Amino acid sequence: MEKIPVTRQNSDEIDKFLEGAASFADMMFGFLDGSDESEENLRDFIDRDENANDDEDASQVEQNKIFWEAQEHLLQATLYRTTSLESRIRQATKEALRELNVMGVQCTCRRPVAGGCRNCLQRALSIRLQNVGFNCHICKSKWRSSPEIPSGEHTYLEVLDKSNPKKGEVRVVIELNFRAEFEMARASEDYNKLIARLPELLVGKAERLKALIKILCAAAKKCMKEKKMHLAPWRKHKYMQAKWLGTYERTTLAPLTVGYSDRPQKPKASMLTFDLLENLPGFHHYTAVEVVW
């Protein structure tokens, strides 16, 4: 092994390094020599560092509190600010759901589900809303995957209203499981408290829905940040918007008229038919007798 000679210059650099290391050691660990002053300086240094951390934690807690209070106020204001059109559609939807709940919805899918399924319930609800005068459709949104979000699809109802020429066509979305769409398994208490204020049945204009999605997605992002967890891509703002506000296909079901049924009627037999005489030998030999009381 080749030995590198230590020159005077190298020796001076080593001395400077050792002096610097010694001074740093003396500053941080000088209490080892038993000096009371050194111990007190170290305690002051540690206390200042802990106090700084406590101040940062208290500040962060206060900021979190302000955020969740603001989100709650925004959510309430957005939900309670409703129009007469939304109220009428909401009332008609609730009445139709109550009737369907009493009657029951029979699943007509290829693989029937006991108690009915979401698709058949939406079909039955759409027809009932049409029967009471609303231009209701079934919508199916579908989007491709991207670097930010995975692909997916979603079905819901919409009502298109053109009763006010000044406002033009107004789109009202009907979502039967709105609260469940934003529930998360490992959410914080603040997030769960916010989600509990959501209605299960949402009937709202597209603009209102857009505002709600923004509020709730910001809350989901904040929740995961506080818990130091990764936000799932299907919880992101872009993914949730694609469900109700993205590209979709519209299906219109024909309303049923009163007394109409799409089931084929069974032929009814009559006692006054000609074939009865043929099937009962000797029956034609009998004559009718008038009975006088």
mmCIF file with all atom_site columns, N, CA and C in Angstrom, residues 97-137:
data_model
loop_
_atom_site.group_PDB
_atom_site.id
_atom_site.type_symbol
_atom_site.label_atom_id
_atom_site.label_alt_id
_atom_site.label_comp_id
_atom_site.label_asym_id
_atom_site.label_entity_id
_atom_site.label_seq_id
_atom_site.pdbx_PDB_ins_code
_atom_site.Cartn_x
_atom_site.Cartn_y
_atom_site.Cartn_z
_atom_site.occupancy
_atom_site.B_iso_or_equiv
_atom_site.pdbx_formal_charge
_atom_site.auth_seq_id
_atom_site.auth_comp_id
_atom_site.auth_asym_id
_atom_site.auth_atom_id
_atom_site.pdbx_PDB_model_num
ATOM 1   N N  . LEU A 1 97  ? -89.954 7.316   -5.247  1.00 0.00 ? 97  LEU A N  1
ATOM 2   C CA . LEU A 1 97  ? -89.152 6.317   -4.534  1.00 0.00 ? 97  LEU A CA 1
ATOM 3   C C  . LEU A 1 97  ? -89.963 5.649   -3.433  1.00 0.00 ? 97  LEU A C  1
ATOM 4   N N  . ARG A 1 98  ? -90.812 6.417   -2.756  1.00 0.00 ? 98  ARG A N  1
ATOM 5   C CA . ARG A 1 98  ? -91.658 5.822   -1.723  1.00 0.00 ? 98  ARG A CA 1
ATOM 6   C C  . ARG A 1 98  ? -92.626 4.806   -2.332  1.00 0.00 ? 98  ARG A C  1
ATOM 7   N N  . GLU A 1 99  ? -93.211 5.148   -3.473  1.00 0.00 ? 99  GLU A N  1
ATOM 8   C CA . GLU A 1 99  ? -94.126 4.230   -4.144  1.00 0.00 ? 99  GLU A CA 1
ATOM 9   C C  . GLU A 1 99  ? -93.405 2.967   -4.613  1.00 0.00 ? 99  GLU A C  1
ATOM 10  N N  . LEU A 1 100 ? -92.221 3.138   -5.170  1.00 0.00 ? 100 LEU A N  1
ATOM 11  C CA . LEU A 1 100 ? -91.453 1.985   -5.640  1.00 0.00 ? 100 LEU A CA 1
ATOM 12  C C  . LEU A 1 100 ? -90.997 1.114   -4.478  1.00 0.00 ? 100 LEU A C  1
ATOM 13  N N  . ASN A 1 101 ? -90.741 1.745   -3.344  1.00 0.00 ? 101 ASN A N  1
ATOM 14  C CA . ASN A 1 101 ? -90.332 0.981   -2.171  1.00 0.00 ? 101 ASN A CA 1
ATOM 15  C C  . ASN A 1 101 ? -91.463 0.106   -1.660  1.00 0.00 ? 101 ASN A C  1
ATOM 16  N N  . VAL A 1 102 ? -92.689 0.622   -1.743  1.00 0.00 ? 102 VAL A N  1
ATOM 17  C CA . VAL A 1 102 ? -93.854 -0.156  -1.313  1.00 0.00 ? 102 VAL A CA 1
ATOM 18  C C  . VAL A 1 102 ? -94.159 -1.279  -2.314  1.00 0.00 ? 102 VAL A C  1
ATOM 19  N N  . MET A 1 103 ? -94.136 -0.940  -3.588  1.00 0.00 ? 103 MET A N  1
ATOM 20  C CA . MET A 1 103 ? -94.469 -1.918  -4.634  1.00 0.00 ? 103 MET A CA 1
ATOM 21  C C  . MET A 1 103 ? -93.349 -2.915  -4.869  1.00 0.00 ? 103 MET A C  1
ATOM 22  N N  . GLY A 1 104 ? -92.112 -2.442  -4.715  1.00 0.00 ? 104 GLY A N  1
ATOM 23  C CA . GLY A 1 104 ? -90.970 -3.280  -5.035  1.00 0.00 ? 104 GLY A CA 1
ATOM 24  C C  . GLY A 1 104 ? -90.600 -3.164  -6.499  1.00 0.00 ? 104 GLY A C  1
ATOM 25  N N  . VAL A 1 105 ? -89.321 -3.271  -6.793  1.00 0.00 ? 105 VAL A N  1
ATOM 26  C CA . VAL A 1 105 ? -88.833 -3.189  -8.173  1.00 0.00 ? 105 VAL A CA 1
ATOM 27  C C  . VAL A 1 105 ? -88.290 -4.553  -8.573  1.00 0.00 ? 105 VAL A C  1
ATOM 28  N N  . GLN A 1 106 ? -88.907 -5.140  -9.583  1.00 0.00 ? 106 GLN A N  1
ATOM 29  C CA . GLN A 1 106 ? -88.468 -6.446  -10.061 1.00 0.00 ? 106 GLN A CA 1
ATOM 30  C C  . GLN A 1 106 ? -87.312 -6.277  -11.036 1.00 0.00 ? 106 GLN A C  1
ATOM 31  N N  . CYS A 1 107 ? -86.217 -6.959  -10.762 1.00 0.00 ? 107 CYS A N  1
ATOM 32  C CA . CYS A 1 107 ? -85.036 -6.868  -11.629 1.00 0.00 ? 107 CYS A CA 1
ATOM 33  C C  . CYS A 1 107 ? -85.269 -7.662  -12.908 1.00 0.00 ? 107 CYS A C  1
ATOM 34  N N  . THR A 1 108 ? -85.081 -7.016  -14.043 1.00 0.00 ? 108 THR A N  1
ATOM 35  C CA . THR A 1 108 ? -85.279 -7.654  -15.351 1.00 0.00 ? 108 THR A CA 1
ATOM 36  C C  . THR A 1 108 ? -83.958 -7.833  -16.095 1.00 0.00 ? 108 THR A C  1
ATOM 37  N N  . CYS A 1 109 ? -82.855 -7.756  -15.383 1.00 0.00 ? 109 CYS A N  1
ATOM 38  C CA . CYS A 1 109 ? -81.541 -7.924  -16.006 1.00 0.00 ? 109 CYS A CA 1
ATOM 39  C C  . CYS A 1 109 ? -81.319 -9.390  -16.375 1.00 0.00 ? 109 CYS A C  1
ATOM 40  N N  . ARG A 1 110 ? -80.272 -9.652  -17.130 1.00 0.00 ? 110 ARG A N  1
ATOM 41  C CA . ARG A 1 110 ? -79.964 -11.027 -17.529 1.00 0.00 ? 110 ARG A CA 1
ATOM 42  C C  . ARG A 1 110 ? -79.687 -11.890 -16.312 1.00 0.00 ? 110 ARG A C  1
ATOM 43  N N  . ARG A 1 111 ? -79.031 -11.291 -15.324 1.00 0.00 ? 111 ARG A N  1
ATOM 44  C CA . ARG A 1 111 ? -78.810 -11.977 -14.051 1.00 0.00 ? 111 ARG A CA 1
ATOM 45  C C  . ARG A 1 111 ? -79.566 -11.213 -12.964 1.00 0.00 ? 111 ARG A C  1
ATOM 46  N N  . PRO A 1 112 ? -80.829 -11.550 -12.753 1.00 0.00 ? 112 PRO A N  1
ATOM 47  C CA . PRO A 1 112 ? -81.657 -10.778 -11.809 1.00 0.00 ? 112 PRO A CA 1
ATOM 48  C C  . PRO A 1 112 ? -81.069 -10.746 -10.404 1.00 0.00 ? 112 PRO A C  1
ATOM 49  N N  . VAL A 1 113 ? -81.233 -9.611  -9.768  1.00 0.00 ? 113 VAL A N  1
ATOM 50  C CA . VAL A 1 113 ? -80.777 -9.419  -8.394  1.00 0.00 ? 113 VAL A CA 1
ATOM 51  C C  . VAL A 1 113 ? -81.994 -9.385  -7.484  1.00 0.00 ? 113 VAL A C  1
ATOM 52  N N  . ALA A 1 114 ? -81.956 -10.179 -6.431  1.00 0.00 ? 114 ALA A N  1
ATOM 53  C CA . ALA A 1 114 ? -83.083 -10.224 -5.501  1.00 0.00 ? 114 ALA A CA 1
ATOM 54  C C  . ALA A 1 114 ? -83.292 -8.847  -4.874  1.00 0.00 ? 114 ALA A C  1
ATOM 55  N N  . GLY A 1 115 ? -84.536 -8.379  -4.882  1.00 0.00 ? 115 GLY A N  1
ATOM 56  C CA . GLY A 1 115 ? -84.825 -7.068  -4.316  1.00 0.00 ? 115 GLY A CA 1
ATOM 57  C C  . GLY A 1 115 ? -84.611 -5.928  -5.283  1.00 0.00 ? 115 GLY A C  1
ATOM 58  N N  . GLY A 1 116 ? -84.211 -6.246  -6.538  1.00 0.00 ? 116 GLY A N  1
ATOM 59  C CA . GLY A 1 116 ? -83.987 -5.195  -7.531  1.00 0.00 ? 116 GLY A CA 1
ATOM 60  C C  . GLY A 1 116 ? -82.550 -4.715  -7.537  1.00 0.00 ? 116 GLY A C  1
ATOM 61  N N  . CYS A 1 117 ? -82.163 -4.040  -8.612  1.00 0.00 ? 117 CYS A N  1
ATOM 62  C CA . CYS A 1 117 ? -80.807 -3.510  -8.745  1.00 0.00 ? 117 CYS A CA 1
ATOM 63  C C  . CYS A 1 117 ? -80.874 -2.014  -9.037  1.00 0.00 ? 117 CYS A C  1
ATOM 64  N N  . ARG A 1 118 ? -79.723 -1.376  -9.035  1.00 0.00 ? 118 ARG A N  1
ATOM 65  C CA . ARG A 1 118 ? -79.656 0.061   -9.253  1.00 0.00 ? 118 ARG A CA 1
ATOM 66  C C  . ARG A 1 118 ? -80.164 0.447   -10.646 1.00 0.00 ? 118 ARG A C  1
ATOM 67  N N  . ASN A 1 119 ? -79.783 -0.333  -11.667 1.00 0.00 ? 119 ASN A N  1
ATOM 68  C CA . ASN A 1 119 ? -80.195 -0.009  -13.032 1.00 0.00 ? 119 ASN A CA 1
ATOM 69  C C  . ASN A 1 119 ? -81.708 -0.089  -13.202 1.00 0.00 ? 119 ASN A C  1
ATOM 70  N N  . CYS A 1 120 ? -82.315 -1.140  -12.660 1.00 0.00 ? 120 CYS A N  1
ATOM 71  C CA . CYS A 1 120 ? -83.772 -1.283  -12.785 1.00 0.00 ? 120 CYS A CA 1
ATOM 72  C C  . CYS A 1 120 ? -84.499 -0.222  -11.970 1.00 0.00 ? 120 CYS A C  1
ATOM 73  N N  . LEU A 1 121 ? -83.942 0.140   -10.823 1.00 0.00 ? 121 LEU A N  1
ATOM 74  C CA . LEU A 1 121 ? -84.547 1.207   -10.026 1.00 0.00 ? 121 LEU A CA 1
ATOM 75  C C  . LEU A 1 121 ? -84.499 2.528   -10.778 1.00 0.00 ? 121 LEU A C  1
ATOM 76  N N  . GLN A 1 122 ? -83.395 2.820   -11.436 1.00 0.00 ? 122 GLN A N  1
ATOM 77  C CA . GLN A 1 122 ? -83.285 4.050   -12.210 1.00 0.00 ? 122 GLN A CA 1
ATOM 78  C C  . GLN A 1 122 ? -84.259 4.056   -13.385 1.00 0.00 ? 122 GLN A C  1
ATOM 79  N N  . ARG A 1 123 ? -84.448 2.914   -14.029 1.00 0.00 ? 123 ARG A N  1
ATOM 80  C CA . ARG A 1 123 ? -85.395 2.828   -15.136 1.00 0.00 ? 123 ARG A CA 1
ATOM 81  C C  . ARG A 1 123 ? -86.821 3.106   -14.652 1.00 0.00 ? 123 ARG A C  1
ATOM 82  N N  . ALA A 1 124 ? -87.183 2.461   -13.548 1.00 0.00 ? 124 ALA A N  1
ATOM 83  C CA . ALA A 1 124 ? -88.538 2.649   -13.018 1.00 0.00 ? 124 ALA A CA 1
ATOM 84  C C  . ALA A 1 124 ? -88.749 4.087   -12.558 1.00 0.00 ? 124 ALA A C  1
ATOM 85  N N  . LEU A 1 125 ? -87.732 4.672   -11.940 1.00 0.00 ? 125 LEU A N  1
ATOM 86  C CA . LEU A 1 125 ? -87.843 6.048   -11.477 1.00 0.00 ? 125 LEU A CA 1
ATOM 87  C C  . LEU A 1 125 ? -87.928 7.026   -12.642 1.00 0.00 ? 125 LEU A C  1
ATOM 88  N N  . SER A 1 126 ? -87.158 6.781   -13.686 1.00 0.00 ? 126 SER A N  1
ATOM 89  C CA . SER A 1 126 ? -87.182 7.646   -14.859 1.00 0.00 ? 126 SER A CA 1
ATOM 90  C C  . SER A 1 126 ? -88.567 7.656   -15.509 1.00 0.00 ? 126 SER A C  1
ATOM 91  N N  . ILE A 1 127 ? -89.180 6.484   -15.625 1.00 0.00 ? 127 ILE A N  1
ATOM 92  C CA . ILE A 1 127 ? -90.514 6.399   -16.234 1.00 0.00 ? 127 ILE A CA 1
ATOM 93  C C  . ILE A 1 127 ? -91.540 7.129   -15.381 1.00 0.00 ? 127 ILE A C  1
ATOM 94  N N  . ARG A 1 128 ? -91.461 6.988   -14.072 1.00 0.00 ? 128 ARG A N  1
ATOM 95  C CA . ARG A 1 128 ? -92.421 7.660   -13.190 1.00 0.00 ? 128 ARG A CA 1
ATOM 96  C C  . ARG A 1 128 ? -92.270 9.180   -13.258 1.00 0.00 ? 128 ARG A C  1
ATOM 97  N N  . LEU A 1 129 ? -91.050 9.648   -13.335 1.00 0.00 ? 129 LEU A N  1
ATOM 98  C CA . LEU A 1 129 ? -90.858 11.100  -13.447 1.00 0.00 ? 129 LEU A CA 1
ATOM 99  C C  . LEU A 1 129 ? -91.368 11.625  -14.782 1.00 0.00 ? 129 LEU A C  1
ATOM 100 N N  . GLN A 1 130 ? -91.219 10.828  -15.828 1.00 0.00 ? 130 GLN A N  1
ATOM 101 C CA . GLN A 1 130 ? -91.777 11.230  -17.125 1.00 0.00 ? 130 GLN A CA 1
ATOM 102 C C  . GLN A 1 130 ? -93.303 11.265  -17.079 1.00 0.00 ? 130 GLN A C  1
ATOM 103 N N  . ASN A 1 131 ? -93.880 10.326  -16.367 1.00 0.00 ? 131 ASN A N  1
ATOM 104 C CA . ASN A 1 131 ? -95.340 10.265  -16.283 1.00 0.00 ? 131 ASN A CA 1
ATOM 105 C C  . ASN A 1 131 ? -95.935 11.468  -15.559 1.00 0.00 ? 131 ASN A C  1
ATOM 106 N N  . VAL A 1 132 ? -95.132 12.125  -14.706 1.00 0.00 ? 132 VAL A N  1
ATOM 107 C CA . VAL A 1 132 ? -95.637 13.314  -14.000 1.00 0.00 ? 132 VAL A CA 1
ATOM 108 C C  . VAL A 1 132 ? -95.163 14.601  -14.672 1.00 0.00 ? 132 VAL A C  1
ATOM 109 N N  . GLY A 1 133 ? -94.588 14.483  -15.872 1.00 0.00 ? 133 GLY A N  1
ATOM 110 C CA . GLY A 1 133 ? -94.303 15.670  -16.663 1.00 0.00 ? 133 GLY A CA 1
ATOM 111 C C  . GLY A 1 133 ? -92.871 16.129  -16.755 1.00 0.00 ? 133 GLY A C  1
ATOM 112 N N  . PHE A 1 134 ? -91.914 15.379  -16.206 1.00 0.00 ? 134 PHE A N  1
ATOM 113 C CA . PHE A 1 134 ? -90.505 15.789  -16.268 1.00 0.00 ? 134 PHE A CA 1
ATOM 114 C C  . PHE A 1 134 ? -89.788 15.076  -17.415 1.00 0.00 ? 134 PHE A C  1
ATOM 115 N N  . ASN A 1 135 ? -88.941 15.819  -18.105 1.00 0.00 ? 135 ASN A N  1
ATOM 116 C CA . ASN A 1 135 ? -88.159 15.267  -19.206 1.00 0.00 ? 135 ASN A CA 1
ATOM 117 C C  . ASN A 1 135 ? -86.926 14.570  -18.632 1.00 0.00 ? 135 ASN A C  1
ATOM 118 N N  . CYS A 1 136 ? -87.122 13.336  -18.175 1.00 0.00 ? 136 CYS A N  1
ATOM 119 C CA . CYS A 1 136 ? -86.086 12.602  -17.444 1.00 0.00 ? 136 CYS A CA 1
ATOM 120 C C  . CYS A 1 136 ? -85.390 11.592  -18.352 1.00 0.00 ? 136 CYS A C  1
ATOM 121 N N  . HIS A 1 137 ? -84.078 11.453  -18.168 1.00 0.00 ? 137 HIS A N  1
ATOM 122 C CA . HIS A 1 137 ? -83.267 10.540  -18.956 1.00 0.00 ? 137 HIS A CA 1
ATOM 123 C C  . HIS A 1 137 ? -82.318 9.765   -18.045 1.00 0.00 ? 137 HIS A C  1
#
